[in-house]
Short mmCIF file of C-alpha atoms and ligand atoms in Angstrom, two decimals:
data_model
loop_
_atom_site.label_atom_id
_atom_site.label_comp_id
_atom_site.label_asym_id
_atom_site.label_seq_id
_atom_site.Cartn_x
_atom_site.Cartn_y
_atom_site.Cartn_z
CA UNK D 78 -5.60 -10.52 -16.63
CA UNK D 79 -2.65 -10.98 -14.30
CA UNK D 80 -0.60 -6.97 -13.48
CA UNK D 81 1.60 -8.66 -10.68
CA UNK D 82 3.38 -11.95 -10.77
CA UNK D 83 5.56 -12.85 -8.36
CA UNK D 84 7.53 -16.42 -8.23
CA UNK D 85 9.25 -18.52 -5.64
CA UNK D 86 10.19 -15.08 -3.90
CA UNK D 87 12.07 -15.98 -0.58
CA UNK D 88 13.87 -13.56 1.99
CA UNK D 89 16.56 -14.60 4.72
CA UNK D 90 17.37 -12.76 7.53
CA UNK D 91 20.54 -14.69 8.78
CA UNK D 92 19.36 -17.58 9.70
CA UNK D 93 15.72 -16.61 9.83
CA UNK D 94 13.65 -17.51 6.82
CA UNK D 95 10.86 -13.83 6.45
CA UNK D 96 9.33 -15.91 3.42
CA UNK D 97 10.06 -19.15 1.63
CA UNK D 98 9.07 -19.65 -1.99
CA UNK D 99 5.76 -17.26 -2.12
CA UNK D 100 4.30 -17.27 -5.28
CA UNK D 101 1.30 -15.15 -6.24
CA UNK D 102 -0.64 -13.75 -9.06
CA UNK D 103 -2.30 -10.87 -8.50
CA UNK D 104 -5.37 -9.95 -11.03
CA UNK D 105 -5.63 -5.98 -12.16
CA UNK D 106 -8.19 -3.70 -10.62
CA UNK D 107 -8.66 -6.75 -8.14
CA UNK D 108 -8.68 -5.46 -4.33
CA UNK D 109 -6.14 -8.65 -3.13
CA UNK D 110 -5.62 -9.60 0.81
CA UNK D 111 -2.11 -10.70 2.32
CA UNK D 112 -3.19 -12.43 5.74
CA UNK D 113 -1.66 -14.31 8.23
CA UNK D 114 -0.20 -14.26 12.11
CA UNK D 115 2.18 -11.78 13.10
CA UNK D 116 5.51 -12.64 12.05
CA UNK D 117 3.95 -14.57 8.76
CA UNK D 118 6.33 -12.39 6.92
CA UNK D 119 3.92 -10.13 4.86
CA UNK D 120 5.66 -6.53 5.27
CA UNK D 121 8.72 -8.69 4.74
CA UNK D 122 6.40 -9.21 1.04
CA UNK D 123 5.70 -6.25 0.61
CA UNK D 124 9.64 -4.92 1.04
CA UNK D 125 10.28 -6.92 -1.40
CA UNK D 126 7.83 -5.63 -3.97
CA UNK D 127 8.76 -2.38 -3.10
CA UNK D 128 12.49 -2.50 -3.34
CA UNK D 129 13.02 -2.16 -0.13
CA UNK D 130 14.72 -5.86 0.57
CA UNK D 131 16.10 -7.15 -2.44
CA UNK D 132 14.69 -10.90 -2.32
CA UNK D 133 17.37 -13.90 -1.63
CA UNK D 134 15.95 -15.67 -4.91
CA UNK D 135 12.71 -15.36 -6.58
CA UNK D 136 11.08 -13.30 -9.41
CA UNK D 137 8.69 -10.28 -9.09
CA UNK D 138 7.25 -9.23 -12.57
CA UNK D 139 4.79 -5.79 -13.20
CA UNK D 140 3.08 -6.35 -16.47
CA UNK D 141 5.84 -8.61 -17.62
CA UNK D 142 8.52 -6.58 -16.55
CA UNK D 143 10.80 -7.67 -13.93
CA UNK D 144 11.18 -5.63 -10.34
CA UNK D 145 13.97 -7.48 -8.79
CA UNK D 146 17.09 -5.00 -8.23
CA UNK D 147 15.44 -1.84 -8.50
CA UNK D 148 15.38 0.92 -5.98
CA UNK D 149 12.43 2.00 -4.19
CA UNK D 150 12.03 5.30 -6.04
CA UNK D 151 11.82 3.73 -9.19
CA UNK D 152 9.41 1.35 -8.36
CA UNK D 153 7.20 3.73 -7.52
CA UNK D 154 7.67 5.33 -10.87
CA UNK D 155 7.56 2.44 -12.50
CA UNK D 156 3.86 2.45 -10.87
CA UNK D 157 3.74 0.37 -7.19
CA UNK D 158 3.16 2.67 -4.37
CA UNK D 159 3.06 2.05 -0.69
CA UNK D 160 1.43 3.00 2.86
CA UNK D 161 3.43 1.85 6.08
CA UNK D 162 2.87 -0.32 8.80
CA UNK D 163 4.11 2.49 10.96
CA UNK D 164 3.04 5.47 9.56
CA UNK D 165 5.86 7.46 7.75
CA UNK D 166 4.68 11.06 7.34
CA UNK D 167 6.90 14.47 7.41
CA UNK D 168 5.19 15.09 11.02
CA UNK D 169 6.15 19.07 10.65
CA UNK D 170 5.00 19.40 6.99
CA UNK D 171 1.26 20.34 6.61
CA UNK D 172 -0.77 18.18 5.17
CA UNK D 173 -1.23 19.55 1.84
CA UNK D 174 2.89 19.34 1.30
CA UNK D 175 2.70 15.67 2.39
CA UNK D 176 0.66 15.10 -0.40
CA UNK D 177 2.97 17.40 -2.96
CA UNK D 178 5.77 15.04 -1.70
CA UNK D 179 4.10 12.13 -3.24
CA UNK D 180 3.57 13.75 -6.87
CA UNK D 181 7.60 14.44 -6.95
CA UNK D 182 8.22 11.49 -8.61
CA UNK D 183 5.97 12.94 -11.79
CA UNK D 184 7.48 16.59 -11.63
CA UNK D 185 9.43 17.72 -14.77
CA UNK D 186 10.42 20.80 -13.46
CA UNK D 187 14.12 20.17 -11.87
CA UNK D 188 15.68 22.33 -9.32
CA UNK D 189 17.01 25.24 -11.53
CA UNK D 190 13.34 25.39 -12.86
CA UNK D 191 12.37 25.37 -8.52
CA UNK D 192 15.58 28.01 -8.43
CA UNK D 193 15.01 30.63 -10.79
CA UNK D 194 11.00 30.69 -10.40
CA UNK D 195 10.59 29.92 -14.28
CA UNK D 196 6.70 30.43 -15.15
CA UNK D 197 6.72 26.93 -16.31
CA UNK D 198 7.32 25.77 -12.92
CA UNK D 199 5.04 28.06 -11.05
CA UNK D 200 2.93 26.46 -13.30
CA UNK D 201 3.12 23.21 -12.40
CA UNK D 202 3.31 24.26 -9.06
CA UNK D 203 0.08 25.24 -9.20
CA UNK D 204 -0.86 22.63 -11.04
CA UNK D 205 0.25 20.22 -8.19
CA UNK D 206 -1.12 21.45 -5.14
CA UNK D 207 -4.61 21.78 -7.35
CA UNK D 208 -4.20 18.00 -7.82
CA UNK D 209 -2.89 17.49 -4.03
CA UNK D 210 -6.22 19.61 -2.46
CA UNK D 211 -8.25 17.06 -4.74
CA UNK D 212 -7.01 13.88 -3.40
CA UNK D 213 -7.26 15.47 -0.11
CA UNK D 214 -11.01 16.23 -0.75
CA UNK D 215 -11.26 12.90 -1.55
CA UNK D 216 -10.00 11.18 1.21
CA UNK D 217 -11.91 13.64 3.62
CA UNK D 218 -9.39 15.70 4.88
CA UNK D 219 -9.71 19.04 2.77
CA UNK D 220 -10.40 20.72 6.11
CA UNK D 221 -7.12 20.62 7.62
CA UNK D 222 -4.92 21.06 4.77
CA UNK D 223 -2.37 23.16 6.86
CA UNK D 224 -2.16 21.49 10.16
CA UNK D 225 1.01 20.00 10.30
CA UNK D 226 0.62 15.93 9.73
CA UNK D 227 1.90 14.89 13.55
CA UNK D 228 -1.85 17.07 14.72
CA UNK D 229 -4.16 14.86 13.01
CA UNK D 230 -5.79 11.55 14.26
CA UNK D 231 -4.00 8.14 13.73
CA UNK D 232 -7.23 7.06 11.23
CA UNK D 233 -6.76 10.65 9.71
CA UNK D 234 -3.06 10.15 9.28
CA UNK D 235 -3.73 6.64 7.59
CA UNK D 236 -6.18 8.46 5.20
CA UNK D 237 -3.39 11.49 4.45
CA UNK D 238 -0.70 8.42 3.65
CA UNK D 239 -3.14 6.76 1.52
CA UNK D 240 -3.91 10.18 -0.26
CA UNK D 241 0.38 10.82 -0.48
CA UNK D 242 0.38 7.27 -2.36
CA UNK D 243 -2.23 8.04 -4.78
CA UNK D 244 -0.77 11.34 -5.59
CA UNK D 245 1.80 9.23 -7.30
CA UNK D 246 -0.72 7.71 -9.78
CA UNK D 247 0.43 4.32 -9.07
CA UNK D 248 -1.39 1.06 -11.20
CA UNK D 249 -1.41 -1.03 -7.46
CA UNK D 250 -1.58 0.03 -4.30
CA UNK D 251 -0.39 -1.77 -1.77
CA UNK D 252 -1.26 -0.73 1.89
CA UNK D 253 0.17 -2.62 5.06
CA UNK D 254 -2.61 -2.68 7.66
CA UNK D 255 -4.56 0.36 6.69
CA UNK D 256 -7.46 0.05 9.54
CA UNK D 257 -4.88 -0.47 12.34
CA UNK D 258 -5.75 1.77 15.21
CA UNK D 259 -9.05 2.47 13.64
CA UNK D 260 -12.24 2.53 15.45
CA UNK D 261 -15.34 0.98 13.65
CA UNK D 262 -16.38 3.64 12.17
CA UNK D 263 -13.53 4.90 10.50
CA UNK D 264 -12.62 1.41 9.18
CA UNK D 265 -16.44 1.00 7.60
CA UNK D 266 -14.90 4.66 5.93
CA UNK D 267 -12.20 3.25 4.70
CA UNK D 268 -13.49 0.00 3.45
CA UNK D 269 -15.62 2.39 1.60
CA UNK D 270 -13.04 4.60 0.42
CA UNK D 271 -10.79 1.45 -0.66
CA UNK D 272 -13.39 -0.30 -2.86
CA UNK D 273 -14.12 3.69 -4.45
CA UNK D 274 -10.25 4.24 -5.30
CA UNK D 275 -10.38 1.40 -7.03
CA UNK D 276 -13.86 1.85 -9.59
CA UNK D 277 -12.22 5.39 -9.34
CA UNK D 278 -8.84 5.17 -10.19
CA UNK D 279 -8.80 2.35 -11.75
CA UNK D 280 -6.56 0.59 -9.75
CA UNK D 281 -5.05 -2.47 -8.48
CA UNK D 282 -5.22 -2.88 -4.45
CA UNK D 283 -3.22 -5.60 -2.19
CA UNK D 284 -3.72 -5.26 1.05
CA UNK D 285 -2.22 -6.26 4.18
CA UNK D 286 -4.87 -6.51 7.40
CA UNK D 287 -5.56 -8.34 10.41
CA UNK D 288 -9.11 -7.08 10.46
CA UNK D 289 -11.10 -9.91 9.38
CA UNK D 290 -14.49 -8.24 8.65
CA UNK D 291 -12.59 -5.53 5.98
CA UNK D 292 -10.78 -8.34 4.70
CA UNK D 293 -13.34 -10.75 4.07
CA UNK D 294 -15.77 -7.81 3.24
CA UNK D 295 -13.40 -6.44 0.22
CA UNK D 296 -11.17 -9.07 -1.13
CA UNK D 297 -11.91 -11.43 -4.38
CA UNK D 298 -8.96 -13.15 -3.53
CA UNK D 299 -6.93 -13.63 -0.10
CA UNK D 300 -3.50 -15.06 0.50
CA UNK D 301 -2.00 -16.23 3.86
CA UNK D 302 0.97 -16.63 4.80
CA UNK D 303 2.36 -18.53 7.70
CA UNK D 304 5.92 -18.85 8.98
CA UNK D 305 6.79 -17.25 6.01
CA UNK D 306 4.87 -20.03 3.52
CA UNK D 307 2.03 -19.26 1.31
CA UNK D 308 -0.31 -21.93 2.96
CA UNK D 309 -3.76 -21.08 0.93
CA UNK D 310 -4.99 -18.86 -1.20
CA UNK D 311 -8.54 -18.52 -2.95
CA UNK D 312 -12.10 -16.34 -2.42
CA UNK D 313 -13.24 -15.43 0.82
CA UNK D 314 -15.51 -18.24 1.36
CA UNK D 315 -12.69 -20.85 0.40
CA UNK D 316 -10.47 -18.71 3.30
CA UNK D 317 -12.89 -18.83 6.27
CA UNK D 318 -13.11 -22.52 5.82
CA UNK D 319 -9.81 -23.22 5.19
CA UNK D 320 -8.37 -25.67 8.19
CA UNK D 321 -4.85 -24.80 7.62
CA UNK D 322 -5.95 -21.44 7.82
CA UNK D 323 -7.60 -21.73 11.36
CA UNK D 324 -4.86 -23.71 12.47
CA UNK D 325 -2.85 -20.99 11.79
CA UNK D 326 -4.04 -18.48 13.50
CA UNK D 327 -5.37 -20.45 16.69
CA UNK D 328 -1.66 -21.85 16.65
CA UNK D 329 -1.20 -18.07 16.88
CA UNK D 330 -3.04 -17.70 19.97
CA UNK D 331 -5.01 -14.85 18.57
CA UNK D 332 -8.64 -16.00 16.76
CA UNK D 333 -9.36 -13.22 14.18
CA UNK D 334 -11.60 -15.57 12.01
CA UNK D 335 -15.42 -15.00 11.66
N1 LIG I 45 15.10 -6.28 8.63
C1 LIG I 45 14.93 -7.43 9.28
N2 LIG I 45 15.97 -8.06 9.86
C2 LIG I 45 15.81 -9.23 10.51
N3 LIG I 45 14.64 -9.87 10.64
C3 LIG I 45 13.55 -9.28 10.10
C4 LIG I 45 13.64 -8.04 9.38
N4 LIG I 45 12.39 -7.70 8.94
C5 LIG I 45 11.58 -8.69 9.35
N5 LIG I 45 12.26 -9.63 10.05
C6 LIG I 45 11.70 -10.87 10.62
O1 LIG I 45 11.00 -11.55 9.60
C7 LIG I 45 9.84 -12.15 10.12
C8 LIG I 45 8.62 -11.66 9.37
O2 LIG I 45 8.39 -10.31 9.73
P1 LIG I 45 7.30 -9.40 9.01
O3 LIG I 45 7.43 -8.04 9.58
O4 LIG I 45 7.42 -9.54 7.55
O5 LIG I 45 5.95 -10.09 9.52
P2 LIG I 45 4.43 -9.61 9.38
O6 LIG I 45 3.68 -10.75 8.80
O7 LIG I 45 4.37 -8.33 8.66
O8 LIG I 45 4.00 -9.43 10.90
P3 LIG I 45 2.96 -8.38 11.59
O9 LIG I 45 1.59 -8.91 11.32
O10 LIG I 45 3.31 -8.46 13.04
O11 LIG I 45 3.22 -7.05 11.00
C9 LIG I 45 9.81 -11.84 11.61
O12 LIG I 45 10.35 -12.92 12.31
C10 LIG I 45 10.68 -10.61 11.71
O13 LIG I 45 11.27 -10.50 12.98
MG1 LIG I 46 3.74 -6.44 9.15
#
């Protein structure tokens, strides 16, 4: 059963084409692979799922429901929720309010309830960093829960964003090169930690990565893009063999393949 459809979705820049008629299906509680060069377009993809670009034309559809027009916030309530490329924390919050951050979306308490200190919302104050300290447990980082976010590692900061966009409760999760700046062992972690949240939470994962051993390691189904075209999609096996898909990226100049 399809949770993510998304058809003929294209983005200009100007007069730069980011992605030209991508279509895609995306199975639920799959773990799903966007690949391709640099420049391919896939954060452009991803912005658009998001509702961070609104696309020039296509169609993006969560369990039947279209995306297209809505802002980012309420995509992520409507269940899509996002790590970055670049990592986006609040570099002087600690760790543990990172992670609150991401459950705002879900908090019924408004600000005069945050004003006047009402019991219910010390409640679900309480409630929330319980749930925060638990997804930091989770993704290993329960022992620095107040260092502020800008002292941790780079593969520790991945891990806290990742732990921020499951505090939303989201039904995908899409990450945008997760292992970058990981060293080997932190990415055999994480491929680790990936296929869990997903048994775990039940969830749906599409990935962006240009490490080829996670990728191929995790994915039931890849798609690459190239110059901002879909130009295969299928199993791992069917990707590694793919000629259009070598082509790509030795026309790249950078061989990732194997
Ligand atoms: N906001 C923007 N304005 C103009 N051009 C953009 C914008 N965002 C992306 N682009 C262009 O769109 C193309 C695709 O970029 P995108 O970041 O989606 O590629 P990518 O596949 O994620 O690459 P990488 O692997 O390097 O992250 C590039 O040529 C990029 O310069
Ligand atoms: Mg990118």
């Amino acid at each position: 059963m399809s949770i993510l459809e998304v058809q003929n979705l294209s983005k200009k820049f100007g007069g730069l084409t980011a992605n030209q008629d991508v279509s895609m299906t995306v199975e639920k509680n799959s773990i799903t692979a966007v690949i391709g060069p640099n420049g391919a377009g896939k954060t452009t993809f991803f912005n658009m799922i998001t509702g961070v670009y609104q696309p020039t034309s296509g169609i993006i559809l969560l369990e039947n429901e279209k995306l297209n027009g809505l802002k980012p916030h309420v995509v992520c309530q409507r269940g899509i929720s996002r790590t970055f490329q670049n990592i986006r924390l609040f570099n002087e919050m600690t760790v543990l309010e990172n992670v609150m951050v991401g459950m705002h979306t879900h908090l019924k308490a408004g600000l005069f309830g945050i004003l006047f200190n009402l019991p219910t919302t010390r409640k679900e104050e309480l409630a929330t960093e319980i749930k925060a300290y638990q997804l930091l447990e989770y993704v290993g980082l329960d022992s620095f829960l107040n260092e502020k976010a800008c002292n941790l590692s780079y593969g520790a900061q991945r891990r806290l964003e990742i732990a921020r966009a499951i505090a939303a409760s989201p039904k995908i999760l899409l990450l945008d090169e997760p292992a970058a700046g990981m060293n080997p062992k932190e990415t055999k972690e994480l491929t680790q930690l990936i296929k869990k949240m997903r048994d775990e939470f039940n969830l749906t994962v599409l990935l962006i990565e240009h490490d080829m051993k996670l990728v191929m390691e995790i994915s039931e189904q890849i798609f690459v893009l190239d110059h901002g075209e879909k130009i295969a999609e299928g199993k791992p096996e069917d990707i590694r063999n793919n000629p259009k898909v070598i082509e790509a990226y030795l026309g790249s100049g950078a061989v990732h393949a194997g």
